[in-house]
Coordinates of C-alpha atoms in Angstrom, one line a residue:
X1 CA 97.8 129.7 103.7
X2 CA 97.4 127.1 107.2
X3 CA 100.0 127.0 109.0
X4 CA 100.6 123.2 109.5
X5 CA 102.0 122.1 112.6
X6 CA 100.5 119.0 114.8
X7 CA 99.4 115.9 113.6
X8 CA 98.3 113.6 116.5
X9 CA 97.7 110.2 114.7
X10 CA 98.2 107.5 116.2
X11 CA 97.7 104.9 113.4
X12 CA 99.6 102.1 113.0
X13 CA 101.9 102.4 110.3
X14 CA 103.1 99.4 108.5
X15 CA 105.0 98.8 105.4
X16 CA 107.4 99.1 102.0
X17 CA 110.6 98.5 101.8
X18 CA 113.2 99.9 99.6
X19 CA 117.1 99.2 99.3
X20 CA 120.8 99.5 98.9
X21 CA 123.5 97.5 98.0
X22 CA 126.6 98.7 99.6
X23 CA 126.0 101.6 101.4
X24 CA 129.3 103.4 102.0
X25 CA 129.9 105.7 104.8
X26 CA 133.1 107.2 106.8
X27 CA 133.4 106.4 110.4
X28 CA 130.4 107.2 112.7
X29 CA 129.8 106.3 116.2
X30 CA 127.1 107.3 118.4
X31 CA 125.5 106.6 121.5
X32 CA 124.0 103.8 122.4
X33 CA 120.5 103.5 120.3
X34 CA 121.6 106.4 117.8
X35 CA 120.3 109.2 119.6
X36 CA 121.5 112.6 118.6
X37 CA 124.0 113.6 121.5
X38 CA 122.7 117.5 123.2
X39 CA 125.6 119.1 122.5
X40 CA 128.4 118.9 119.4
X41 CA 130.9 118.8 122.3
X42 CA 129.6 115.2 123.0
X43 CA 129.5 114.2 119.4
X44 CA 131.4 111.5 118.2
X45 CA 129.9 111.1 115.0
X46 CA 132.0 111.6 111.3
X47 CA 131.5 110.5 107.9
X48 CA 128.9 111.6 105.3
X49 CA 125.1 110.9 104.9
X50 CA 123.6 110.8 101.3
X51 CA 119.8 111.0 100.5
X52 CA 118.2 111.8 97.6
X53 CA 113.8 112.0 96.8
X54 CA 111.1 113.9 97.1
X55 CA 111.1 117.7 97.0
X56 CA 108.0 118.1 98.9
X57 CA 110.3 117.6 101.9
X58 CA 113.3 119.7 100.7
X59 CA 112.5 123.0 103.0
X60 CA 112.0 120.4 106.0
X61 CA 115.6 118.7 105.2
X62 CA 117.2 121.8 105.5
X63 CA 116.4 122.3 108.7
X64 CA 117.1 118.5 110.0
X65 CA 120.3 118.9 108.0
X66 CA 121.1 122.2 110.1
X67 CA 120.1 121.0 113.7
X68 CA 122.1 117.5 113.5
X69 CA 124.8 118.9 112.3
X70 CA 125.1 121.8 114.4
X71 CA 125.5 118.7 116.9
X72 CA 127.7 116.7 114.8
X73 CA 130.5 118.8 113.5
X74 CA 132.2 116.3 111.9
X75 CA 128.8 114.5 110.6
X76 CA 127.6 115.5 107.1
X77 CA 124.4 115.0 105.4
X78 CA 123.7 115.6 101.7
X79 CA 120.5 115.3 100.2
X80 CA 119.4 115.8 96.7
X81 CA 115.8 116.8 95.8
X82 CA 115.1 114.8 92.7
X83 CA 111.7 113.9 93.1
X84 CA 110.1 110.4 95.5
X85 CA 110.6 108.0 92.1
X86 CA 114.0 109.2 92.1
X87 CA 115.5 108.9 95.0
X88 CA 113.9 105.3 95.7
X89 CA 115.9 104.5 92.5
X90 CA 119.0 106.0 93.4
X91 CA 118.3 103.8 96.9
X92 CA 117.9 100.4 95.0
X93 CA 120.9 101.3 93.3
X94 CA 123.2 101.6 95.4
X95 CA 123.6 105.4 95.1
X96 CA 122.4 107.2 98.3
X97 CA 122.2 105.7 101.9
X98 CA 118.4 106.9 102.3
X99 CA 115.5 108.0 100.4
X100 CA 112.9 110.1 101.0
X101 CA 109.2 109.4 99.2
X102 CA 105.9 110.5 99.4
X103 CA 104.9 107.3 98.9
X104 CA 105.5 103.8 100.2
X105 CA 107.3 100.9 98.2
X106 CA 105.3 98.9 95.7
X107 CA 105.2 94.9 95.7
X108 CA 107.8 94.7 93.2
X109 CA 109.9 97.0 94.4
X110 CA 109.9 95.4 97.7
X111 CA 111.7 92.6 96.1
X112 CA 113.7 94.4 94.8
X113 CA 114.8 96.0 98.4
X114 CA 115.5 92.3 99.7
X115 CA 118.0 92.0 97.1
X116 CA 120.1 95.3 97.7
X117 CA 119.3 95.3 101.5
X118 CA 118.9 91.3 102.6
X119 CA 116.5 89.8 103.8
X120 CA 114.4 92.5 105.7
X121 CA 114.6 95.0 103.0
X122 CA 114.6 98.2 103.8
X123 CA 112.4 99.9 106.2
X124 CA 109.8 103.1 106.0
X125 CA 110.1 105.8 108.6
X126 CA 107.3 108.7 108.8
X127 CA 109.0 111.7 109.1
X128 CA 106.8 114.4 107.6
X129 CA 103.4 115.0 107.1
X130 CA 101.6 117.4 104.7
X131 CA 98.2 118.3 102.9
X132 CA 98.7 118.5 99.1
X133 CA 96.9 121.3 98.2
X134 CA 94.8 121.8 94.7
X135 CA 96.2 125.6 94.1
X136 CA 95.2 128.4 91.8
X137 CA 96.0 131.2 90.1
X138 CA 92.6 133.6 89.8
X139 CA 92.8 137.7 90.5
X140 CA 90.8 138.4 93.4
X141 CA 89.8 134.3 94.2
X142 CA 91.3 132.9 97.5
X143 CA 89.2 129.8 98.3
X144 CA 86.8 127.4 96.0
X145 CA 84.9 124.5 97.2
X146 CA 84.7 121.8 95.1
X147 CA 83.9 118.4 95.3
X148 CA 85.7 115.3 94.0
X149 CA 84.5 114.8 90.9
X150 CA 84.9 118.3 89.5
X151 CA 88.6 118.4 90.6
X152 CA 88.8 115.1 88.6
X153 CA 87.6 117.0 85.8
X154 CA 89.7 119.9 85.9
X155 CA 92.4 118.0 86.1
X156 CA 91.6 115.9 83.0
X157 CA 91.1 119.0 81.1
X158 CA 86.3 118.1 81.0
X159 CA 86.1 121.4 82.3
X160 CA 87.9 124.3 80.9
X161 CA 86.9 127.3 82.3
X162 CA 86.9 128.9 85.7
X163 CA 83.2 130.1 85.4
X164 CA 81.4 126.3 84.2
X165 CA 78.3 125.6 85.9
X166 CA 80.4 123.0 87.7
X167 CA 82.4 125.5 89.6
X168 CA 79.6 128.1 90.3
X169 CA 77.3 125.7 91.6
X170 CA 79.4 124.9 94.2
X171 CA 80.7 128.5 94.9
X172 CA 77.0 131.1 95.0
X173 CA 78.4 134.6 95.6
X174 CA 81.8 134.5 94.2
X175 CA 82.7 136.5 90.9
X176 CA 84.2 133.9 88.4
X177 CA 85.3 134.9 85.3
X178 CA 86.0 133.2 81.7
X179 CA 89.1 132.5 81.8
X180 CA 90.3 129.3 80.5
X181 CA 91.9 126.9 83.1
X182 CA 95.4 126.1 82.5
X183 CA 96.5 122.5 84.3
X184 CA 100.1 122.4 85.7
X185 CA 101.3 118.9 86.4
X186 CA 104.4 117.7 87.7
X187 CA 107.2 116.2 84.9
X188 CA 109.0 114.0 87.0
X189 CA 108.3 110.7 89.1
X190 CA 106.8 112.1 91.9
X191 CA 104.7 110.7 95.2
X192 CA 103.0 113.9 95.7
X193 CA 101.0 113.0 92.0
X194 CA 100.6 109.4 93.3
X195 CA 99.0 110.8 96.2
X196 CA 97.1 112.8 94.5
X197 CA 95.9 111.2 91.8
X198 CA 94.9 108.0 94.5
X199 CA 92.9 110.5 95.8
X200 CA 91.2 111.5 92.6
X201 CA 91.0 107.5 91.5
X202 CA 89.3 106.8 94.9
X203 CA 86.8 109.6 95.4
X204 CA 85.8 110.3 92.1
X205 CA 86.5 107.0 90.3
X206 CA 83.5 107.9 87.2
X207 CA 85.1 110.8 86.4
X208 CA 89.1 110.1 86.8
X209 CA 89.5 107.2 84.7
X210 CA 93.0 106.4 84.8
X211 CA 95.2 104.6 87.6
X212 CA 96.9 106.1 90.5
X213 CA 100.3 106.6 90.0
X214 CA 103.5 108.6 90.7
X215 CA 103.5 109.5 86.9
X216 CA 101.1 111.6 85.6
X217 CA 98.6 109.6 83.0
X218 CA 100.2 110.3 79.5
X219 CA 96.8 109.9 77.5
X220 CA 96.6 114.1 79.3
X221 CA 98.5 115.5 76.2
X222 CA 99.0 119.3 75.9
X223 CA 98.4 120.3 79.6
X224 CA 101.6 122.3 81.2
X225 CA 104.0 120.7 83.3
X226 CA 107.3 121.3 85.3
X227 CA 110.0 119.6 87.5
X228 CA 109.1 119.2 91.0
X229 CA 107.5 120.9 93.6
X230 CA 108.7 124.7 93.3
X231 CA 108.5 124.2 89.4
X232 CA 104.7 123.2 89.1
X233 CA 104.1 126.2 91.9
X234 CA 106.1 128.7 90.1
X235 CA 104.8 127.9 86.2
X236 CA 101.4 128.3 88.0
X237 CA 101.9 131.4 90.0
X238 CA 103.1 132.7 86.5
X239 CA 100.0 131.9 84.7
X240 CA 96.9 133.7 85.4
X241 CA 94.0 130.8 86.0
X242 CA 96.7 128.0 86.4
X243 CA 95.7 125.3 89.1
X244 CA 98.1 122.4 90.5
X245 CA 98.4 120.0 93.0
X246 CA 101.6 121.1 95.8
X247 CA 102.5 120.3 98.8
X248 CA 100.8 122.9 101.1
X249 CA 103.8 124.3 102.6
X250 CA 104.5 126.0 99.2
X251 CA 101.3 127.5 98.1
X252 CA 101.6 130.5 100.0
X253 CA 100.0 133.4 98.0
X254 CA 98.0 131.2 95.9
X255 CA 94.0 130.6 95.7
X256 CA 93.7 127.2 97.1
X257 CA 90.4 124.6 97.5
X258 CA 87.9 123.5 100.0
X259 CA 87.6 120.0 99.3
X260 CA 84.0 118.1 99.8
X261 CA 84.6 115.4 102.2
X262 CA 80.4 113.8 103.3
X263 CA 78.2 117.1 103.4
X264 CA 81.1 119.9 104.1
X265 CA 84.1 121.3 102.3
X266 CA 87.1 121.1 104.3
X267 CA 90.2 123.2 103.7
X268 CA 93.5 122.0 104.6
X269 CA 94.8 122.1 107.9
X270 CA 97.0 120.1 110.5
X271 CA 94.1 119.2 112.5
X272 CA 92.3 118.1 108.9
X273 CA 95.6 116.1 107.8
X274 CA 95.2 114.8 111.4
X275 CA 92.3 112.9 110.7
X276 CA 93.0 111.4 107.4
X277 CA 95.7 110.2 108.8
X278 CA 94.4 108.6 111.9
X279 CA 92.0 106.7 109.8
X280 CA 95.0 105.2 107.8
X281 CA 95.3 101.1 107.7
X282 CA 98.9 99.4 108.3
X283 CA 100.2 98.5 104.6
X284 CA 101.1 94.8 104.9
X285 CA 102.2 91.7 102.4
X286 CA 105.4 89.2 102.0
X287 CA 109.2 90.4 102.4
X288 CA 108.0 94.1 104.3
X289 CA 109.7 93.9 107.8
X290 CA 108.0 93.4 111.0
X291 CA 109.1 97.0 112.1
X292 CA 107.9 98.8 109.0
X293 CA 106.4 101.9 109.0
X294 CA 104.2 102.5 106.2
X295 CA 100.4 103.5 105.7
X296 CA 97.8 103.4 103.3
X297 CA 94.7 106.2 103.7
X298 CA 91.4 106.3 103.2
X299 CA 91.0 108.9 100.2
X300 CA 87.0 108.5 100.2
X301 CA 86.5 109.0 103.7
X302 CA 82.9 111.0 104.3
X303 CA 84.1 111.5 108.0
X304 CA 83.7 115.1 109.2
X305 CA 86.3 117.5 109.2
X306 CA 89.2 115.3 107.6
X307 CA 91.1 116.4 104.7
X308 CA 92.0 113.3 102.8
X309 CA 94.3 114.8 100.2
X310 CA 97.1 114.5 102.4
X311 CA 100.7 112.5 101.8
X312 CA 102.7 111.0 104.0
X313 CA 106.7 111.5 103.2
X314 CA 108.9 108.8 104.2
X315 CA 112.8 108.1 105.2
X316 CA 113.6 104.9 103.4
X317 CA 116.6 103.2 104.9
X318 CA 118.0 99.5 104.3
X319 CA 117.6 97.2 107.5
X320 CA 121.2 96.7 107.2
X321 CA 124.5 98.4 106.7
X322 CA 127.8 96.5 105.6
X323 CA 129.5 98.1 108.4
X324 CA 128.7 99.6 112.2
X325 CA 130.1 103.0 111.7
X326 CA 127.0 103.7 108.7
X327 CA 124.3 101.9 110.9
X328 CA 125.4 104.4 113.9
X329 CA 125.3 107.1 111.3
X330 CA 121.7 106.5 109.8
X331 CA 120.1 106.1 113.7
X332 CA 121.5 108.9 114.9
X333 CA 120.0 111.0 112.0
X334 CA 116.8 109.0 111.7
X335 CA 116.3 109.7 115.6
X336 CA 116.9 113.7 115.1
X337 CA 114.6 113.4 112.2
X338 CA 111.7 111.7 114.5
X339 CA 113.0 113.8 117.6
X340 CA 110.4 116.5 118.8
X341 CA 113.4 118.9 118.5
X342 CA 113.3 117.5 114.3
X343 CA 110.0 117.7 113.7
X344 CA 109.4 121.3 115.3
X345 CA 112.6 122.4 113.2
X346 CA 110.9 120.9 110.5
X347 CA 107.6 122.9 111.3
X348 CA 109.3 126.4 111.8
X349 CA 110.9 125.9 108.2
X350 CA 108.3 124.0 106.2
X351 CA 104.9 124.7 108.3
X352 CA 104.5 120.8 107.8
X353 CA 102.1 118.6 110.4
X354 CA 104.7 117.5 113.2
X355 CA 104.8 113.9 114.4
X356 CA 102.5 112.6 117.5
X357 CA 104.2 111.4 120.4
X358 CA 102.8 107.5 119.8
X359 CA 103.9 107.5 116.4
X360 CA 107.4 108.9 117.7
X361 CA 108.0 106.1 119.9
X362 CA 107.3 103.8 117.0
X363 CA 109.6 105.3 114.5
X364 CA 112.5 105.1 117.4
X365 CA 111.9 101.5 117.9
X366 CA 111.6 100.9 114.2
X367 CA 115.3 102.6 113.6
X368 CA 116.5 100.6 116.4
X369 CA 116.0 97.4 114.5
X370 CA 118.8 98.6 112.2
X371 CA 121.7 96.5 112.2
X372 CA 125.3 95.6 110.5
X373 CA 125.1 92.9 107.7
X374 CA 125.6 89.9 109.0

């Protein structure tokens, strides 16, 4: 498997919004503009933290989890990996202070962000950044190239065996055999499907008929599915000739796909993520806040050497907190989380793409805009 570690984009992320009503919190004070103090001898920060979302960015949340509390004694962060959908509704809710999702807030749910958080909404921060990769299960195959469309049509169950003339074509020299392809899908609301299949929508839009979304189409009867990320990689590393869709930094051991991207296949890697990422557009439209951070990527790109099946995870916190001891709490956490000491913590645990420097700065000043309910 690539080992993921730098992504230097420097696109401007702009974005979705998602909410809370009132987000309750024990005391917490930090110093001025939330910055993790350097040692847990200067930490002044209590109470407790609760998130809840997507599991692609569970192994990286351990480790953020570990290093700001290791500074923060008396601080305490709890995150539940339920899956993006999930934890963006606990968020609108009222049930967590944060969420994190693999994908940004739609129209709708923007509105409904304004409403639990006021009139900002809630705001998108980048914290990690990760190929999805299409993985397999085939004794004694470690790569494939394949293009768009025949991913689109493995997926929807057109081609059903590892050795179709759609495979072979694309891969002279390798020994395929008969056996039947058995598609593993994720159960539960999820970002890394969204991303996924926006992926499959935009690049091979003849072939995968049905719309993007974070729940896979249900017209795909009778293909395999389990909950979440370490449940579709496990029911596929337990099925000889299984493929998925995972995020990258759990495929380890698995067969895994060079994607066609112009005239070359390009397998995942930081520098590839890199690249689909910098060619990203700011997501923009009513009630998102100036400061967002949110992005929307170019799935169909033909430029060289970019790997455009790629998600971006995000924190999702409310602009405002009812009180100043839960706004000191969320900076300080957002700012480890963004911190070059977070994201390498992040990329010794989870081998995910660590943040540029540029797109650092922005996700400070973007958590800096968080304030106390006026």
């Amino acid at each position: 498997m690539s080992v993921i570690r730098i992504v230097r984009s420097a696109a401007l992320l702009s974005a979705a919004a998602l909410a809370l009503s009132a987000c309750g919190s024990d005391s917490a004070i930090t110093p001025a503009g939330g910055s993790t103090p350097s040692s847990s001898s200067e930490s002044a920060l209590s109470g407790t933290l609760s998130g809840s979302g997507a599991s692609s960015q569970d192994s990286a949340m351990q480790a953020w989890i570990a290093g700001f509390t290791a500074a923060n004694p008396d601080a305490a962060v709890q995150y539940s990996p339920d899956g993006s959908g999930a934890g963006r509704k606990a968020l609108l809710a009222g049930g967590v202070q944060f969420a994190g999702s693999d994908a940004h807030l739609k129209d709708e749910e923007v509105g409904a962000s304004i409403e639990a958080c006021g009139p900002d909404g809630a705001l998108h921060i980048p914290a990690y950044i990760s190929p999805i990769a299409i993985a397999f299960n085939l004794d004694g195959v470690d790569e494939l190239n394949l293009d768009a469309e025949t991913v689109a049509g493995i997926f929807r169950g057109d081609i059903s065996t590892w050795n179709d003339p759609a495979i072979a074509g694309q891969n002279e020299g390798t020994e395929l055999p008969d056996t039947p392809i058995t598609v593993v899908h994720r159960s539960d609301e999820s970002g890394t499907t969204e991303n996924f299949t926006e992926y499959l929508a935009a690049a091979a839009p003849a072939v995968w008929t049905s719309e993007a979304s974070g729940e896979w189409p249900a017209e795909l009867d009778g293909q395999e599915n389990a909950q979440g990320t370490s449940g579709v990689v496990s029911a596929a590393g337990a099925t000889d000739g299984a493929v998925t869709y995972a995020d990258a930094s759990a495929v380890e051991g698995m067969g895994t796909v060079a994607v066609k991207v112009g005239e070359e296949y390009v397998p995942y890697s930081s520098e590839a993520a890199a690249k689909a990422v910098e060619a990203s557009t700011p997501v923009t439209g009513e009630g998102r806040p100036e400061a967002d951070m949110a992005m929307d990527l170019v799935r169909d790109t033909t430029e060289s050497g970019a790997y455009p099946v790629v998600l971006v995870s995000y924190h999702i916190y409310c602009t405002t907190y009812p009180d100043a001891d839960t706004v000191d709490l969320v900076k300080a956490f957002g700012s480890y989380v963004v911190s070059e000491e977070g994201q390498a913590a992040a990329a010794d645990a989870a081998g995910n793409a660590e943040l540029s420097g540029p797109l650092r700065e922005k996700a400070e000043a973007a958590l800096a805009t968080i304030s106390v309910t006026k």
